[in-house]
Short mmCIF file of C-alpha atoms in Angstrom, two decimals:
data_model
loop_
_atom_site.label_atom_id
_atom_site.label_comp_id
_atom_site.label_asym_id
_atom_site.label_seq_id
_atom_site.Cartn_x
_atom_site.Cartn_y
_atom_site.Cartn_z
CA MET Q 223 9.99 37.72 -42.65
CA SER Q 224 11.96 39.23 -39.33
CA PRO Q 225 10.10 40.08 -36.40
CA LYS Q 226 10.83 43.59 -37.35
CA HIS Q 227 8.81 43.45 -40.20
CA ASN Q 228 5.71 41.73 -38.42
CA GLU Q 229 5.87 44.83 -35.83
CA GLU Q 230 5.46 47.49 -38.88
CA LYS Q 231 2.77 49.61 -38.44
CA ILE Q 232 0.40 49.64 -41.16
CA SER Q 233 1.05 51.98 -44.16
CA PRO Q 234 -0.50 55.31 -43.73
CA LEU Q 235 -1.78 55.13 -46.88
CA ALA Q 236 -3.84 51.90 -46.53
CA PRO Q 237 -7.53 51.72 -46.94
CA GLU Q 238 -9.35 51.84 -43.58
CA SER Q 239 -10.55 48.16 -43.68
CA PHE Q 240 -10.29 45.04 -45.90
CA PRO Q 241 -13.42 45.33 -48.04
CA PRO Q 242 -16.51 42.88 -47.74
CA MET Q 243 -16.51 40.72 -50.56
CA PRO Q 244 -18.86 38.35 -51.54
CA ASP Q 245 -19.10 34.65 -52.49
CA ILE Q 246 -18.19 33.70 -55.79
CA ALA Q 247 -19.92 30.30 -56.99
CA GLY Q 248 -17.31 27.67 -58.00
CA VAL Q 249 -14.50 29.48 -55.76
CA ALA Q 250 -13.43 27.91 -52.33
CA LEU Q 251 -10.23 29.21 -50.58
CA ALA Q 252 -7.91 28.31 -47.48
CA ALA Q 253 -5.03 29.77 -45.78
CA GLY Q 254 -2.84 28.76 -43.08
CA ALA Q 255 0.78 28.68 -41.47
CA CYS Q 256 2.97 25.60 -42.59
CA GLY Q 257 6.08 26.65 -41.42
CA LEU Q 258 8.04 28.34 -44.38
CA LYS Q 259 8.12 31.75 -42.63
CA LYS Q 260 10.43 32.29 -39.40
CA SER Q 261 7.32 33.54 -37.80
CA SER Q 262 4.12 31.78 -37.18
CA ASP Q 263 2.33 33.76 -39.77
CA SER Q 264 -0.03 32.07 -42.25
CA ASP Q 265 2.06 31.50 -45.36
CA LEU Q 266 -0.07 29.26 -47.39
CA MET Q 267 -3.26 29.53 -49.41
CA VAL Q 268 -5.26 27.29 -51.70
CA VAL Q 269 -7.73 27.78 -53.86
CA GLU Q 270 -10.43 25.04 -55.30
CA LEU Q 271 -12.15 25.77 -58.69
CA ALA Q 272 -15.18 24.25 -60.10
CA PRO Q 273 -14.58 21.99 -63.10
CA ASP Q 274 -14.64 23.70 -66.17
CA THR Q 275 -13.42 27.15 -64.89
CA THR Q 276 -11.26 28.90 -67.27
CA ALA Q 277 -7.85 30.78 -67.05
CA ALA Q 278 -5.90 33.38 -68.12
CA GLY Q 279 -2.61 34.92 -67.13
CA VAL Q 280 0.34 37.36 -67.29
CA PHE Q 281 3.81 36.81 -65.80
CA THR Q 282 6.87 38.60 -65.37
CA ARG Q 283 9.29 39.10 -68.28
CA SER Q 284 12.16 38.74 -65.96
CA LEU Q 285 15.00 36.26 -67.41
CA THR Q 286 15.45 34.89 -64.34
CA ALA Q 287 11.63 34.02 -63.55
CA SER Q 288 10.59 31.52 -61.06
CA ALA Q 289 9.67 28.01 -60.97
CA PRO Q 290 6.20 28.75 -60.36
CA VAL Q 291 5.99 31.20 -63.20
CA GLN Q 292 7.72 28.61 -65.45
CA TRP Q 293 4.96 26.07 -64.12
CA SER Q 294 1.87 28.37 -64.85
CA ARG Q 295 3.14 29.65 -68.02
CA LYS Q 296 3.11 25.87 -69.22
CA ALA Q 297 -0.19 25.33 -67.44
CA LEU Q 298 -1.71 27.96 -69.32
CA ARG Q 299 -0.58 26.75 -72.73
CA GLY Q 300 -2.41 23.43 -71.92
CA GLY Q 301 -5.82 24.87 -72.78
CA GLY Q 302 -6.67 27.74 -70.26
CA GLN Q 303 -8.59 25.08 -68.06
CA ALA Q 304 -8.18 25.40 -63.99
CA ARG Q 305 -9.24 23.07 -61.27
CA GLY Q 306 -6.70 24.92 -58.61
CA LEU Q 307 -4.35 27.42 -57.47
CA ILE Q 308 -1.46 27.06 -54.77
CA VAL Q 309 0.45 30.28 -53.54
CA ASN Q 310 3.17 30.25 -50.63
CA SER Q 311 5.20 33.25 -48.91
CA GLY Q 312 8.24 32.83 -47.23
CA GLY Q 313 10.22 31.77 -50.36
CA ALA Q 314 9.95 32.67 -53.73
CA ASN Q 315 11.69 29.41 -55.39
CA VAL Q 316 13.80 31.46 -57.57
CA PHE Q 317 17.28 30.56 -59.13
CA THR Q 318 16.62 27.13 -57.12
CA GLY Q 319 17.77 24.79 -59.93
CA ALA Q 320 16.22 21.39 -61.01
CA LYS Q 321 15.28 21.12 -57.23
CA GLY Q 322 13.10 24.27 -57.37
CA MET Q 323 10.94 22.80 -60.49
CA GLN Q 324 10.87 19.67 -58.78
CA ALA Q 325 9.44 21.29 -55.52
CA VAL Q 326 6.71 23.11 -57.94
CA GLU Q 327 5.85 19.61 -59.43
CA ARG Q 328 5.89 17.99 -56.15
CA THR Q 329 3.59 20.45 -55.06
CA VAL Q 330 1.20 20.76 -57.76
CA GLU Q 331 0.86 16.87 -57.80
CA ALA Q 332 -0.30 16.74 -54.14
CA VAL Q 333 -2.72 19.69 -54.82
CA ALA Q 334 -4.15 17.85 -57.78
CA ASP Q 335 -4.56 14.66 -55.70
CA GLN Q 336 -6.69 16.73 -53.19
CA PHE Q 337 -8.69 17.84 -55.90
CA PHE Q 338 -8.96 14.69 -58.07
CA CYS Q 339 -7.75 16.48 -61.20
CA CYS Q 340 -4.42 16.49 -63.04
CA PRO Q 341 -1.66 18.60 -62.30
CA SER Q 342 -1.77 20.76 -65.64
CA LYS Q 343 -5.11 22.25 -64.36
CA ILE Q 344 -3.16 23.48 -61.00
CA PHE Q 345 -1.33 26.57 -60.75
CA ALA Q 346 1.05 27.96 -58.47
CA ALA Q 347 2.83 31.00 -57.58
CA SER Q 348 5.55 31.68 -54.77
CA THR Q 349 7.14 35.12 -52.90
CA GLY Q 350 9.75 35.62 -50.83
CA VAL Q 351 13.53 35.23 -50.64
CA ILE Q 352 15.21 34.38 -53.81
CA GLY Q 353 17.61 31.52 -53.94
CA LYS Q 354 16.30 29.70 -50.96
CA PRO Q 355 15.22 26.18 -51.74
CA LEU Q 356 11.32 26.08 -51.18
CA ALA Q 357 10.49 23.45 -48.44
CA PHE Q 358 7.71 21.72 -50.25
CA ASP Q 359 7.44 18.86 -47.75
CA LYS Q 360 5.70 21.55 -45.45
CA ILE Q 361 3.38 22.56 -47.92
CA ILE Q 362 2.45 19.14 -48.70
CA GLY Q 363 1.92 18.33 -45.05
CA ALA Q 364 -0.46 21.18 -44.74
CA LEU Q 365 -2.73 20.36 -47.59
CA PRO Q 366 -5.20 17.86 -46.15
CA ARG Q 367 -5.68 20.55 -43.13
CA LEU Q 368 -6.05 23.16 -45.82
CA LYS Q 369 -8.53 21.34 -47.89
CA ALA Q 370 -10.79 20.56 -44.88
CA ASP Q 371 -10.91 24.20 -44.14
CA LEU Q 372 -11.83 25.26 -47.64
CA ALA Q 373 -14.78 27.76 -47.61
CA PRO Q 374 -15.95 30.48 -50.00
CA GLY Q 375 -15.58 33.60 -47.83
CA ALA Q 376 -12.01 33.06 -47.08
CA TRP Q 377 -10.76 36.00 -48.97
CA GLN Q 378 -9.24 38.34 -46.48
CA ALA Q 379 -7.31 35.05 -44.72
CA ALA Q 380 -6.02 34.29 -48.55
CA ALA Q 381 -4.91 37.53 -49.05
CA LYS Q 382 -3.18 37.61 -45.70
CA ALA Q 383 -1.41 34.38 -46.27
CA MET Q 384 0.31 35.96 -49.51
CA MET Q 385 1.86 38.80 -47.64
CA THR Q 386 5.87 39.56 -47.06
CA THR Q 387 6.61 42.83 -46.43
CA ASP Q 388 3.20 44.03 -46.97
CA THR Q 389 1.38 45.90 -44.05
CA PHE Q 390 -2.10 45.19 -45.06
CA PRO Q 391 -3.89 42.44 -46.85
CA LYS Q 392 -5.30 43.69 -50.45
CA GLY Q 393 -8.50 43.02 -52.08
CA ALA Q 394 -11.51 44.52 -54.65
CA THR Q 395 -14.60 43.58 -55.64
CA ARG Q 396 -16.85 44.54 -58.50
CA THR Q 397 -20.18 43.74 -60.02
CA ALA Q 398 -20.36 43.74 -63.94
CA ASP Q 399 -23.01 43.00 -66.33
CA ILE Q 400 -22.98 40.99 -69.25
CA GLY Q 401 -26.29 40.98 -71.48
CA GLY Q 402 -28.57 41.66 -68.79
CA LEU Q 403 -27.04 39.71 -65.94
CA ASP Q 404 -24.86 40.52 -62.77
CA VAL Q 405 -21.85 38.62 -62.64
CA THR Q 406 -19.17 39.06 -59.68
CA LEU Q 407 -15.63 39.80 -59.63
CA ASN Q 408 -13.45 39.48 -56.47
CA GLY Q 409 -9.41 40.10 -56.65
CA ILE Q 410 -6.61 39.80 -53.83
CA ALA Q 411 -3.27 40.72 -54.16
CA LYS Q 412 0.18 41.19 -52.49
CA GLY Q 413 2.95 43.76 -52.93
CA SER Q 414 4.94 46.07 -51.41
CA GLY Q 415 8.64 46.06 -52.70
CA MET Q 416 10.28 45.12 -56.13
CA ILE Q 417 7.59 46.97 -57.72
CA ALA Q 418 8.27 48.10 -61.25
CA PRO Q 419 6.20 47.74 -64.77
CA ASP Q 420 6.21 44.30 -65.83
CA MET Q 421 4.36 44.23 -63.01
CA ALA Q 422 6.02 44.09 -59.44
CA THR Q 423 6.85 41.65 -56.57
CA MET Q 424 3.44 41.19 -57.26
CA LEU Q 425 0.94 38.28 -57.23
CA ALA Q 426 -2.80 39.26 -58.25
CA PHE Q 427 -5.57 36.50 -58.46
CA VAL Q 428 -8.76 37.49 -59.85
CA PHE Q 429 -11.80 35.54 -59.81
CA THR Q 430 -15.45 35.76 -61.51
CA ASP Q 431 -18.43 33.68 -61.88
CA ALA Q 432 -19.10 34.73 -65.71
CA ALA Q 433 -18.82 32.20 -68.31
CA LEU Q 434 -15.68 33.53 -70.50
CA PRO Q 435 -13.56 31.31 -72.94
CA ALA Q 436 -9.99 31.35 -71.93
CA ASP Q 437 -8.92 33.27 -75.06
CA VAL Q 438 -11.54 35.86 -74.38
CA LEU Q 439 -10.21 36.10 -70.63
CA GLN Q 440 -6.87 36.38 -72.01
CA THR Q 441 -7.38 39.18 -74.10
CA LEU Q 442 -9.36 41.08 -71.36
CA LEU Q 443 -6.59 40.46 -68.71
CA ALA Q 444 -3.69 41.54 -71.01
CA GLU Q 445 -5.68 45.01 -71.57
CA ALA Q 446 -6.53 45.21 -67.97
CA VAL Q 447 -2.93 44.84 -66.66
CA GLU Q 448 -1.46 47.36 -69.11
CA LYS Q 449 -3.99 49.86 -67.53
CA SER Q 450 -2.92 48.78 -64.23
CA PHE Q 451 -0.13 46.75 -62.85
CA HIS Q 452 2.16 48.03 -65.89
CA ARG Q 453 1.53 51.54 -64.46
CA ILE Q 454 2.85 51.31 -60.89
CA THR Q 455 6.39 51.40 -59.53
CA VAL Q 456 7.84 51.74 -55.81
CA ASP Q 457 11.84 51.13 -56.52
CA SER Q 458 12.17 50.44 -60.18
CA ASP Q 459 13.23 46.77 -59.69
CA THR Q 460 11.17 44.10 -61.50
CA SER Q 461 10.30 41.04 -59.85
CA THR Q 462 11.10 37.33 -60.85
CA SER Q 463 7.70 36.07 -59.70
CA ASP Q 464 5.14 38.62 -60.91
CA THR Q 465 2.07 36.69 -61.77
CA VAL Q 466 -1.81 37.76 -62.43
CA LEU Q 467 -4.23 35.29 -62.70
CA LEU Q 468 -7.75 35.56 -63.78
CA PHE Q 469 -10.18 32.63 -63.59
CA ALA Q 470 -13.80 32.32 -64.69
CA THR Q 471 -15.72 29.56 -63.19
CA GLY Q 472 -19.06 29.92 -65.38
CA GLN Q 473 -21.40 28.88 -62.13
CA GLY Q 474 -22.89 32.92 -62.07
CA GLY Q 475 -26.12 31.94 -63.91
CA ASP Q 476 -26.82 31.79 -67.98
CA HIS Q 477 -25.82 35.03 -69.60
CA ARG Q 478 -25.49 35.00 -73.33
CA PRO Q 479 -22.69 33.57 -74.78
CA ILE Q 480 -19.46 35.56 -75.40
CA THR Q 481 -17.66 34.35 -78.38
CA GLY Q 482 -14.96 36.96 -78.96
CA ALA Q 483 -12.86 39.69 -76.84
CA GLU Q 484 -14.77 42.46 -79.00
CA ASP Q 485 -18.24 41.30 -78.18
CA GLY Q 486 -20.35 44.59 -77.21
CA GLY Q 487 -21.77 42.62 -74.35
CA LEU Q 488 -18.47 42.82 -72.33
CA ASP Q 489 -18.19 46.29 -72.12
CA ASP Q 490 -19.30 46.74 -68.84
CA PHE Q 491 -17.41 43.88 -67.78
CA ARG Q 492 -14.17 45.07 -69.51
CA ALA Q 493 -14.63 48.41 -67.31
CA LYS Q 494 -15.35 46.65 -64.18
CA LEU Q 495 -12.08 44.13 -64.43
CA ALA Q 496 -10.05 47.35 -65.45
CA GLY Q 497 -11.11 49.28 -62.46
CA LEU Q 498 -10.78 46.42 -59.89
CA MET Q 499 -7.21 45.84 -61.18
CA VAL Q 500 -6.44 49.76 -60.72
CA ASP Q 501 -7.97 49.57 -57.73
CA LEU Q 502 -5.47 46.92 -56.80
CA ALA Q 503 -2.72 48.11 -58.13
CA GLN Q 504 -3.00 51.27 -56.28
CA GLN Q 505 -3.29 49.42 -53.24
CA VAL Q 506 0.34 47.86 -54.00
CA VAL Q 507 1.56 51.42 -54.23
CA ARG Q 508 -0.10 52.49 -51.21
CA ASP Q 509 1.68 49.64 -49.24
CA GLY Q 510 5.04 50.83 -50.58
CA GLU Q 511 7.87 49.75 -48.17
CA GLY Q 512 8.15 52.82 -46.30
CA ALA Q 513 5.52 55.01 -48.03
CA THR Q 514 3.96 57.83 -46.61
CA LYS Q 515 2.77 59.65 -49.91
CA PHE Q 516 0.90 58.09 -52.56
CA ILE Q 517 2.10 60.16 -56.04
CA THR Q 518 0.15 60.33 -59.34
CA VAL Q 519 2.27 61.59 -62.49
CA THR Q 520 0.16 62.32 -65.25
CA VAL Q 521 2.09 63.32 -68.33
CA GLY Q 522 0.38 64.65 -71.99
CA GLY Q 523 1.54 66.37 -75.14
CA ALA Q 524 4.02 63.65 -75.66
CA GLU Q 525 4.56 62.19 -79.29
CA THR Q 526 3.01 58.87 -78.46
CA ASP Q 527 1.12 57.30 -75.71
CA HIS Q 528 4.35 55.08 -75.31
CA ALA Q 529 6.71 58.27 -74.93
CA ALA Q 530 4.25 59.57 -72.17
CA LYS Q 531 4.49 56.39 -70.09
CA ARG Q 532 8.22 56.52 -70.34
CA ILE Q 533 8.26 60.20 -69.47
CA ALA Q 534 6.12 59.37 -66.49
CA PHE Q 535 8.23 56.48 -65.21
CA SER Q 536 11.25 58.57 -65.83
CA ILE Q 537 9.54 60.93 -63.09
CA ALA Q 538 8.06 58.26 -60.98
CA ASN Q 539 11.20 56.17 -60.63
CA SER Q 540 13.65 59.08 -60.15
CA PRO Q 541 14.89 58.93 -56.52
CA LEU Q 542 15.62 62.77 -56.24
CA VAL Q 543 11.74 63.47 -57.04
CA LYS Q 544 10.87 60.52 -54.58
CA THR Q 545 12.89 62.07 -51.97
CA ALA Q 546 11.84 65.66 -52.95
CA VAL Q 547 8.27 64.45 -52.22
CA ALA Q 548 9.18 62.22 -48.95
CA GLY Q 549 10.76 65.77 -47.56
CA GLU Q 550 7.45 67.81 -48.88
CA ASP Q 551 10.20 69.73 -50.85
CA ALA Q 552 8.80 71.32 -54.05
CA ASN Q 553 11.83 71.18 -55.66
CA TRP Q 554 10.33 71.22 -59.31
CA GLY Q 555 13.90 71.41 -60.88
CA ARG Q 556 14.03 67.59 -60.25
CA ILE Q 557 11.24 66.99 -62.29
CA VAL Q 558 12.39 69.02 -65.07
CA MET Q 559 15.82 66.47 -64.92
CA ALA Q 560 13.54 63.17 -64.84
CA VAL Q 561 11.68 64.72 -67.86
CA GLY Q 562 15.20 65.26 -69.50
CA LYS Q 563 16.58 62.00 -69.03
CA ALA Q 564 13.63 59.82 -70.31
CA GLY Q 565 15.15 59.97 -73.98
CA GLU Q 566 11.73 61.16 -75.56
CA THR Q 567 10.83 64.19 -77.79
CA ILE Q 568 9.81 67.38 -75.85
CA ASP Q 569 9.87 71.00 -76.63
CA PRO Q 570 11.58 72.76 -73.70
CA GLU Q 571 9.99 75.97 -74.51
CA ARG Q 572 6.77 74.39 -74.62
CA LEU Q 573 7.13 72.19 -71.54
CA GLU Q 574 4.74 72.64 -68.81
CA ILE Q 575 4.87 70.97 -65.14
CA ALA Q 576 2.26 71.61 -62.33
CA ILE Q 577 2.32 70.29 -58.91
CA GLY Q 578 -1.27 69.78 -57.12
CA GLY Q 579 -2.60 71.70 -60.09
CA VAL Q 580 -0.39 74.74 -59.51
CA PRO Q 581 1.56 75.60 -62.73
CA VAL Q 582 5.26 76.05 -61.30
CA ALA Q 583 7.22 76.15 -64.98
CA LYS Q 584 6.40 76.73 -68.59
CA ALA Q 585 8.08 78.34 -71.49
CA GLY Q 586 11.59 77.49 -70.32
CA GLY Q 587 11.63 78.49 -66.90
CA ALA Q 588 9.47 79.22 -64.02
CA VAL Q 589 6.05 80.82 -64.21
CA PRO Q 590 6.16 84.53 -63.89
CA GLY Q 591 5.47 85.54 -60.31
CA TYR Q 592 5.70 81.83 -59.04
CA ASP Q 593 4.55 81.40 -55.69
CA GLU Q 594 5.59 78.18 -54.07
CA ALA Q 595 2.94 78.42 -51.06
CA PRO Q 596 0.27 76.65 -52.23
CA VAL Q 597 2.68 74.00 -53.79
CA ALA Q 598 4.50 73.60 -50.54
CA GLU Q 599 0.94 73.24 -48.68
CA HIS Q 600 -0.15 70.51 -51.69
CA MET Q 601 3.09 68.51 -50.87
CA LYS Q 602 1.91 67.94 -47.16
CA GLY Q 603 -0.63 65.97 -47.60
CA GLN Q 604 -0.68 62.39 -48.38
CA GLU Q 605 -1.73 62.58 -52.06
CA VAL Q 606 0.72 64.30 -54.13
CA ASN Q 607 -0.15 65.15 -58.25
CA ILE Q 608 2.63 65.87 -60.60
CA SER Q 609 1.73 66.91 -64.15
CA VAL Q 610 3.45 67.54 -67.22
CA ASN Q 611 2.95 68.55 -70.73
CA ALA Q 612 5.82 67.77 -72.60
CA GLY Q 613 5.01 70.24 -75.71
CA THR Q 614 5.12 68.28 -78.58
CA SER Q 615 2.29 68.60 -81.03
CA GLY Q 616 1.70 64.94 -80.29
CA GLY Q 617 -1.31 63.63 -78.48
CA GLY Q 618 0.43 60.98 -76.12
CA GLN Q 619 -0.57 60.67 -72.64
CA ALA Q 620 -0.06 58.54 -69.43
CA THR Q 621 -0.62 58.37 -65.98
CA VAL Q 622 1.40 56.00 -63.56
CA TRP Q 623 1.18 55.83 -59.74
CA THR Q 624 4.12 55.31 -57.27
CA CYS Q 625 4.87 56.25 -53.81
CA ASP Q 626 7.73 58.47 -51.72
CA LEU Q 627 11.19 57.02 -51.05
CA THR Q 628 11.91 57.27 -47.29
CA HIS Q 629 14.54 56.04 -44.72
CA GLY Q 630 11.75 52.98 -43.87
CA TYR Q 631 12.32 51.57 -47.34
CA ILE Q 632 16.10 51.38 -46.45
CA ASP Q 633 15.45 50.12 -43.09
CA ILE Q 634 12.91 47.20 -44.44
CA ASN Q 635 15.35 46.04 -47.23
CA ALA Q 636 18.50 46.39 -45.28
CA ASP Q 637 16.73 44.03 -42.60
CA TYR Q 638 14.93 41.78 -45.05
CA ARG Q 639 16.34 38.35 -44.47
CA SER Q 640 17.50 38.82 -40.83
#
């Protein structure tokens, strides 16, 4: 990351502070600088997990997936067991050939040596410039120091170590009930640009002290990702490194055994996990490169939920819509354009559009007596809401989140490697 990026002001959409996050039994974290970044910023974090920790993961569907993504997919197929996690920023280790995979293998083996386990129980993730060989020797050299620094409360430091063009560290916590016993969920994430469904240049790691089988974790994670990280976009570019991992240490107490994902005892946990991941996903959007406004796009009246989602993303990914929001221009015609190009069935004569809850268009044209003043006032705020009824007889609906598109996005990405 260039000095310019370090000098970037914190996003105006950022939370007031990083949330207080409780310790989770069976989780210890450490972070520090190993020299992967041009600056002296923290660029490496490691997590040690208790024996018998279970794991689940969702990864990018990019056909040019990173070497760490390929490694972690393989580790997950090995039985869903985890003892550690190693994450670096300052280099994505993507499109680096055989040397890239060797770098992951050497790094993971070194972590496994520190944690006295087999390499297949170590997960890995990387973020940064694509095509740059990973200096794994620097990572390996820093591991003894990081192992000595492992502590249960280093959540914010770990989140900071993952940052690239991010302007603030991202974290969230929830408490859930399983069979009358409270369990804790903590999550940290990074992401600012190259954000689109399938998730984003987005790394997210969620930890719980619940005792849950790996197959149950996988089902719960997939459901939560669909409601969260698959509903965000900053620039419509799908990353090569998307990784969401969920770890369950089983160290939080003796709640009744859970044998299947449909167990009613998981209802609160399922809801809290989804809520935590929506929180993290929205923080990623709020830290969108150059963002000044957070946009919620809601679509109803579509033939199916899938159709509604496609229409919503057509709006959320439209540069014309996003720049209109940046300029606080209530140009609802651009929303009409984005709906029309989505390729999904709509009824133009029944199509309805509202901005900030104010109807602007229906029945094939502008609302009679339309007054733009309240819409223009709404668009001056940091939160902009766009809603569309596609006008079909179906009940399909979806909500996605995005941000505006400003000169700041160009400035950051034009200067990314300098």
